[in-house]
């Protein structure tokens, strides 16, 4: 490990030379400090201002600025987050004219504005005005635009070039993290010289990547071509008064400032040649990120400097894309046969080149880019492209180079030709305990409008009935326009608290002015979770919002909270504000949709992810309780998932079928799941999650982990591509960061590119890591098709997705897969949804050179009591397999530099290494039982279930069950595997019906020692147990749901359970106090009906009737749950039964026809 390559905030922001490793966001944080140091060197008394509004790919910029507050303050740089993008730009406009406000403490203020593409759109008017008036000579402004060419984390793709061109702001485009620094300093200098605001266009591949690179010159000397500066200067001129000089300002812009931009760019060689061909055949002009694609394409084609010279290919790199320095470019390209412009999205540079050449006399080169010389499509204007597409374009423009075509064919062959299997995708979903699980629900018969924020994911959940969305701040106004022409009388409009503060209040004002019938649901979550949990600017709170709404003329205002008690004594709420519990949201909404005019619900509940963060810091109450589902009482009906919409409620396969459990690692203690109409929910107070035996593990680690044998590391003579695929929020990006940092510490070059997408908590997240030997350049940061060397599949679903599969090559890729399955959000809507995990693993294995599998999540939970270190454990496994070309010391150093749970992650890394050496030993130490038999014979199943029914009632009752199964077995004799399936279906479903969970059975299952044993496996310490029940005699109907209301019963209920369990012999008798209810009579009737159905099915069972007969035999599996849930399931089952009986009749006719023939 290179000890001079320390990675810390001090080195990232303080080092002036040498190798560094940082993200593009950190480079943007460092940039104003570099500018201030440069000014100090030049004896200029300046200060800096950074302001803007967050949004991907710049979503984490403000967080990193806050983290660097000490460093910024030391450089006189002020970070002042904007309330929204256009007001932030207005603040910077004022900073450029700070001398207009009297005496100043700095001679100039340089500024950075930031915002994503949508923010650029809305800020155009400010840009235009501020840019026309100009910058100060010792100020200067960079406007950092976060473009999202492929809509990775936006509603639509966007490209800001045209907006900046329209407001006449020069645009620079860095291609790498390092160029953010070098071009950033150049941008400030250009802005000061020309008097114009300068835009810096960034995209995810640059600003959301990390790279190891040599720091650029911290004190560059820029050339100012004074000959283009008029006597009155180019900067803000307070002597030019409005309105008399409006035309003068436009004249200066067109005649003086823009020409000064290209003159300055030319003087400072901002655009430059990169490769020189011998013959002048093809000049490839590159722009921004596309430059890296071109260089990677040339590498992939085997074209270096000598090769380019031989085939007559040159590369010219454009940094200033508008206004283009066409003089320098055309001087370089003079005499070329063709200019190929490679830029993503719409043609900005290409059109300027064509315009410059149009009236040029003499021989002119062809100009291609988006189209070829004949007008045919060449490089797309949509989404984005990659090195392979660029390679096709380059080779196509060089006729007569057969060897290049052969190399291109080899590259094409690496792209998987097989059809990608459409496996289920891991889509983004609300976090467990997310307020939006409840707040976005809409009453039956109503619709809602969506907006910008995590709650936009309601659009993809049909049950939430969210139909539309708008731009940020336009929420609800679509309805204002549609309402006069709609027969719908009212809608609900979701509005996040961040958007409310950004611009949403104005939309509410407009709705009031229009007298619209609309209810705004202001989702106050105390954090802007979509971009990382930042606070909404302005420190708003529900009380202030209520007063603002009242002042705007909103009629009825309701504060709905998960903790309304703490609001009862509030004195600062708007008069008349009603305080309600979140459980009453449906009732409140039904009332408000009948109320004319604009009404509002302030839904107050802290963001679940933010709760977890604050609890770790001890800054948020952590209830001393957890929820446990008794698996034997659970029916697997999924009503808890329906009520809570929570992904911490997971399916679990048991010997008695699919049940539900709470994933304690991901549970955020929202407790909405207890609303499921089911008596299986147990509240555990005072206990803690059981942790492994620390002393035992400590002794083992000292003996076995201290001196593990080192593997033979892979030869590192080329770039190693490591692709980490997993679930958002579970440390995938941490693994990528560790690998990149470790590579830097080990003296290697590295890039890391993270793709997190739209609110990717629980969605697919990937980190693409490229590691180069010392001195070897890395061009494209994205791993191309067929180029994965190592896949760390921390989640099989993401690993088997099409984006990953296309990057796997059978002759190159080695896979390390987490064998543990994590359910997708599909399970919330479909209780029986099953991931095709075996098929996904098989597909991955067949496509790769080699594959390793490890139960990483289970091992981590067994060893550390949590799954948080599972990915680091998998990394250790991969390293010990000799797949990672880095020293172990460097990996440990990266873990230390990361600073989060250092000891735990080092332990996990070493345990992963041991798992590669002795997986059985590690599983044993983690307490994982060896896998048992995968299948149970029908005879064994029948015997087990008969024993259960004996315990349920008595031997006579069990004998009825056995006789029914025997009847099915006799009828299925000779029908092979399908016949066995029929018998198994009868056994399982006859048991399901006969073991219906009445009060006696629920009590027996709670009295069973297995219940306490299961609890003890998860929890330790003194505990107080309560159960949530809705006893038929004691429970009133909840007017909000129409269901019996559940109540919490404390520890005293368990002796009552034991007593009630002993009364099971009353079941079904005249003395049974519970047996006369409609539900119990229906359950007993279903048993008799099922026995009659089996008797009918077995009279003429045949290959033709078997499919329908098996379907009918399985029908009771649809009938799960308790009370109203079970009643609804009975209705659905009856409808299904009719279709199956028709199919059975068809089978019988087919059998009869066959016999007759």
Short mmCIF file of N, CA and C in Angstrom, two decimals, residues 287-353:
data_model
loop_
_atom_site.label_atom_id
_atom_site.label_comp_id
_atom_site.label_asym_id
_atom_site.label_seq_id
_atom_site.Cartn_x
_atom_site.Cartn_y
_atom_site.Cartn_z
N UNK A 287 -16.79 15.77 -27.67
CA UNK A 287 -17.37 16.76 -26.77
C UNK A 287 -17.72 16.08 -25.45
N UNK A 288 -17.16 16.59 -24.35
CA UNK A 288 -17.53 16.12 -23.03
C UNK A 288 -17.32 14.64 -22.84
N UNK A 289 -18.26 13.99 -22.19
CA UNK A 289 -18.18 12.56 -21.90
C UNK A 289 -17.95 11.73 -23.15
N UNK A 290 -18.44 12.19 -24.29
CA UNK A 290 -18.26 11.44 -25.53
C UNK A 290 -16.79 11.29 -25.89
N UNK A 291 -15.95 12.21 -25.41
CA UNK A 291 -14.51 12.06 -25.66
C UNK A 291 -14.00 10.77 -25.07
N UNK A 292 -14.43 10.45 -23.86
CA UNK A 292 -13.98 9.21 -23.22
C UNK A 292 -14.50 8.00 -23.99
N UNK A 293 -15.71 8.09 -24.52
CA UNK A 293 -16.24 6.99 -25.34
C UNK A 293 -15.39 6.79 -26.58
N UNK A 294 -14.97 7.89 -27.21
CA UNK A 294 -14.14 7.79 -28.41
C UNK A 294 -12.79 7.15 -28.08
N UNK A 295 -12.15 7.63 -27.03
CA UNK A 295 -10.84 7.09 -26.68
C UNK A 295 -10.94 5.62 -26.28
N UNK A 296 -12.03 5.25 -25.61
CA UNK A 296 -12.22 3.85 -25.25
C UNK A 296 -12.47 3.02 -26.50
N UNK A 297 -13.24 3.57 -27.43
CA UNK A 297 -13.50 2.86 -28.67
C UNK A 297 -12.20 2.62 -29.43
N UNK A 298 -11.34 3.63 -29.47
CA UNK A 298 -10.06 3.46 -30.15
C UNK A 298 -9.21 2.41 -29.45
N UNK A 299 -9.20 2.43 -28.12
CA UNK A 299 -8.48 1.39 -27.37
C UNK A 299 -9.01 0.02 -27.71
N UNK A 300 -10.35 -0.09 -27.71
CA UNK A 300 -10.96 -1.40 -28.00
C UNK A 300 -10.64 -1.88 -29.40
N UNK A 301 -10.47 -0.93 -30.32
CA UNK A 301 -10.13 -1.29 -31.71
C UNK A 301 -8.63 -1.47 -31.90
N UNK A 302 -7.87 -1.24 -30.85
CA UNK A 302 -6.42 -1.40 -30.94
C UNK A 302 -5.73 -0.24 -31.64
N UNK A 303 -6.35 0.93 -31.61
CA UNK A 303 -5.78 2.09 -32.30
C UNK A 303 -5.11 3.00 -31.26
N UNK A 304 -3.80 3.03 -31.26
CA UNK A 304 -3.05 3.96 -30.44
C UNK A 304 -2.54 5.10 -31.29
N UNK A 305 -1.54 5.82 -30.79
CA UNK A 305 -1.01 6.97 -31.52
C UNK A 305 -0.44 6.54 -32.87
N UNK A 306 0.32 5.45 -32.87
CA UNK A 306 0.92 4.99 -34.12
C UNK A 306 -0.14 4.52 -35.09
N UNK A 307 -1.13 3.78 -34.57
CA UNK A 307 -2.20 3.29 -35.43
C UNK A 307 -3.01 4.41 -36.02
N UNK A 308 -3.29 5.43 -35.22
CA UNK A 308 -4.05 6.57 -35.72
C UNK A 308 -3.27 7.29 -36.83
N UNK A 309 -1.98 7.42 -36.63
CA UNK A 309 -1.14 8.06 -37.65
C UNK A 309 -1.16 7.26 -38.94
N UNK A 310 -1.15 5.96 -38.80
CA UNK A 310 -1.09 5.09 -39.99
C UNK A 310 -2.37 5.16 -40.82
N UNK A 311 -3.52 5.26 -40.16
CA UNK A 311 -4.78 5.22 -40.91
C UNK A 311 -5.34 6.61 -41.19
N UNK A 312 -4.62 7.66 -40.75
CA UNK A 312 -5.06 9.01 -41.05
C UNK A 312 -6.21 9.48 -40.18
N UNK A 313 -6.18 9.10 -38.90
CA UNK A 313 -7.26 9.47 -37.99
C UNK A 313 -6.73 10.43 -36.93
N UNK A 314 -7.42 11.54 -36.74
CA UNK A 314 -7.06 12.52 -35.71
C UNK A 314 -8.24 12.73 -34.79
N UNK A 315 -7.93 13.15 -33.57
CA UNK A 315 -8.98 13.43 -32.58
C UNK A 315 -8.76 14.84 -32.05
N UNK A 316 -9.83 15.62 -32.05
CA UNK A 316 -9.79 16.99 -31.56
C UNK A 316 -10.82 17.11 -30.45
N UNK A 317 -10.35 17.49 -29.27
CA UNK A 317 -11.21 17.51 -28.08
C UNK A 317 -11.73 18.91 -27.83
N UNK A 318 -13.05 19.05 -27.81
CA UNK A 318 -13.71 20.33 -27.55
C UNK A 318 -14.09 20.41 -26.08
N UNK A 319 -13.64 21.46 -25.41
CA UNK A 319 -14.04 21.70 -24.02
C UNK A 319 -15.12 22.77 -23.94
N UNK A 320 -15.02 23.78 -24.82
CA UNK A 320 -16.02 24.86 -24.89
C UNK A 320 -16.95 24.52 -26.06
N UNK A 321 -18.14 24.00 -25.71
CA UNK A 321 -19.02 23.52 -26.79
C UNK A 321 -19.86 24.63 -27.40
N UNK A 322 -20.06 25.73 -26.66
CA UNK A 322 -20.75 26.90 -27.22
C UNK A 322 -20.30 28.14 -26.49
N UNK A 323 -19.96 29.24 -27.19
CA UNK A 323 -19.80 29.31 -28.64
C UNK A 323 -18.50 28.61 -29.04
N UNK A 324 -18.54 27.86 -30.10
CA UNK A 324 -17.40 27.05 -30.50
C UNK A 324 -16.30 27.92 -31.12
N UNK A 325 -15.09 27.60 -30.72
CA UNK A 325 -13.92 28.24 -31.34
C UNK A 325 -13.68 27.54 -32.68
N UNK A 326 -14.45 27.93 -33.66
CA UNK A 326 -14.37 27.27 -34.97
C UNK A 326 -13.06 27.58 -35.68
N UNK A 327 -12.47 28.71 -35.37
CA UNK A 327 -11.20 29.07 -36.03
C UNK A 327 -10.13 28.02 -35.73
N UNK A 328 -9.95 27.71 -34.46
CA UNK A 328 -8.93 26.72 -34.08
C UNK A 328 -9.27 25.34 -34.63
N UNK A 329 -10.55 24.98 -34.54
CA UNK A 329 -10.94 23.64 -34.99
C UNK A 329 -10.70 23.49 -36.48
N UNK A 330 -11.13 24.48 -37.27
CA UNK A 330 -11.02 24.35 -38.73
C UNK A 330 -9.56 24.49 -39.19
N UNK A 331 -8.77 25.22 -38.42
CA UNK A 331 -7.33 25.25 -38.75
C UNK A 331 -6.74 23.86 -38.59
N UNK A 332 -7.14 23.18 -37.52
CA UNK A 332 -6.62 21.83 -37.30
C UNK A 332 -7.19 20.85 -38.33
N UNK A 333 -8.45 21.01 -38.67
CA UNK A 333 -9.12 20.05 -39.55
C UNK A 333 -8.95 20.39 -41.02
N UNK A 334 -8.19 21.42 -41.33
CA UNK A 334 -8.02 21.82 -42.73
C UNK A 334 -7.40 20.68 -43.53
N UNK A 335 -8.02 20.37 -44.65
CA UNK A 335 -7.49 19.32 -45.52
C UNK A 335 -8.01 17.93 -45.23
N UNK A 336 -8.78 17.76 -44.17
CA UNK A 336 -9.35 16.44 -43.88
C UNK A 336 -10.49 16.14 -44.84
N UNK A 337 -10.65 14.87 -45.13
CA UNK A 337 -11.76 14.45 -45.98
C UNK A 337 -13.10 14.56 -45.23
N UNK A 338 -13.05 14.28 -43.93
CA UNK A 338 -14.31 14.23 -43.17
C UNK A 338 -14.07 14.64 -41.72
N UNK A 339 -15.05 15.34 -41.18
CA UNK A 339 -15.08 15.65 -39.75
C UNK A 339 -16.26 14.87 -39.15
N UNK A 340 -15.98 14.00 -38.20
CA UNK A 340 -17.02 13.26 -37.50
C UNK A 340 -17.16 13.86 -36.10
N UNK A 341 -18.31 14.45 -35.82
CA UNK A 341 -18.56 15.08 -34.51
C UNK A 341 -19.27 14.06 -33.62
N UNK A 342 -18.64 13.76 -32.49
CA UNK A 342 -19.21 12.79 -31.55
C UNK A 342 -19.64 13.55 -30.30
N UNK A 343 -20.92 13.72 -30.16
CA UNK A 343 -21.51 14.38 -28.99
C UNK A 343 -22.86 13.74 -28.72
N UNK A 344 -23.20 13.61 -27.44
CA UNK A 344 -24.48 13.01 -27.10
C UNK A 344 -25.61 14.02 -27.26
N UNK A 345 -26.81 13.47 -27.45
CA UNK A 345 -28.05 14.23 -27.59
C UNK A 345 -28.03 15.07 -28.88
N UNK A 346 -28.72 16.20 -28.85
CA UNK A 346 -28.87 16.98 -30.08
C UNK A 346 -27.56 17.65 -30.49
N UNK A 347 -27.41 17.91 -31.81
CA UNK A 347 -26.11 18.36 -32.33
C UNK A 347 -25.85 19.84 -32.08
N UNK A 348 -25.05 20.15 -31.09
CA UNK A 348 -24.70 21.54 -30.79
C UNK A 348 -23.40 21.92 -31.51
N UNK A 349 -22.36 21.14 -31.29
CA UNK A 349 -21.08 21.42 -31.95
C UNK A 349 -21.18 21.14 -33.44
N UNK A 350 -21.82 20.06 -33.81
CA UNK A 350 -21.91 19.69 -35.22
C UNK A 350 -22.55 20.80 -36.05
N UNK A 351 -23.61 21.40 -35.53
CA UNK A 351 -24.28 22.45 -36.29
C UNK A 351 -23.40 23.70 -36.41
N UNK A 352 -22.62 23.99 -35.39
CA UNK A 352 -21.71 25.14 -35.47
C UNK A 352 -20.61 24.89 -36.48
N UNK A 353 -20.12 23.65 -36.56
CA UNK A 353 -19.08 23.33 -37.55
C UNK A 353 -19.66 23.47 -38.95
#
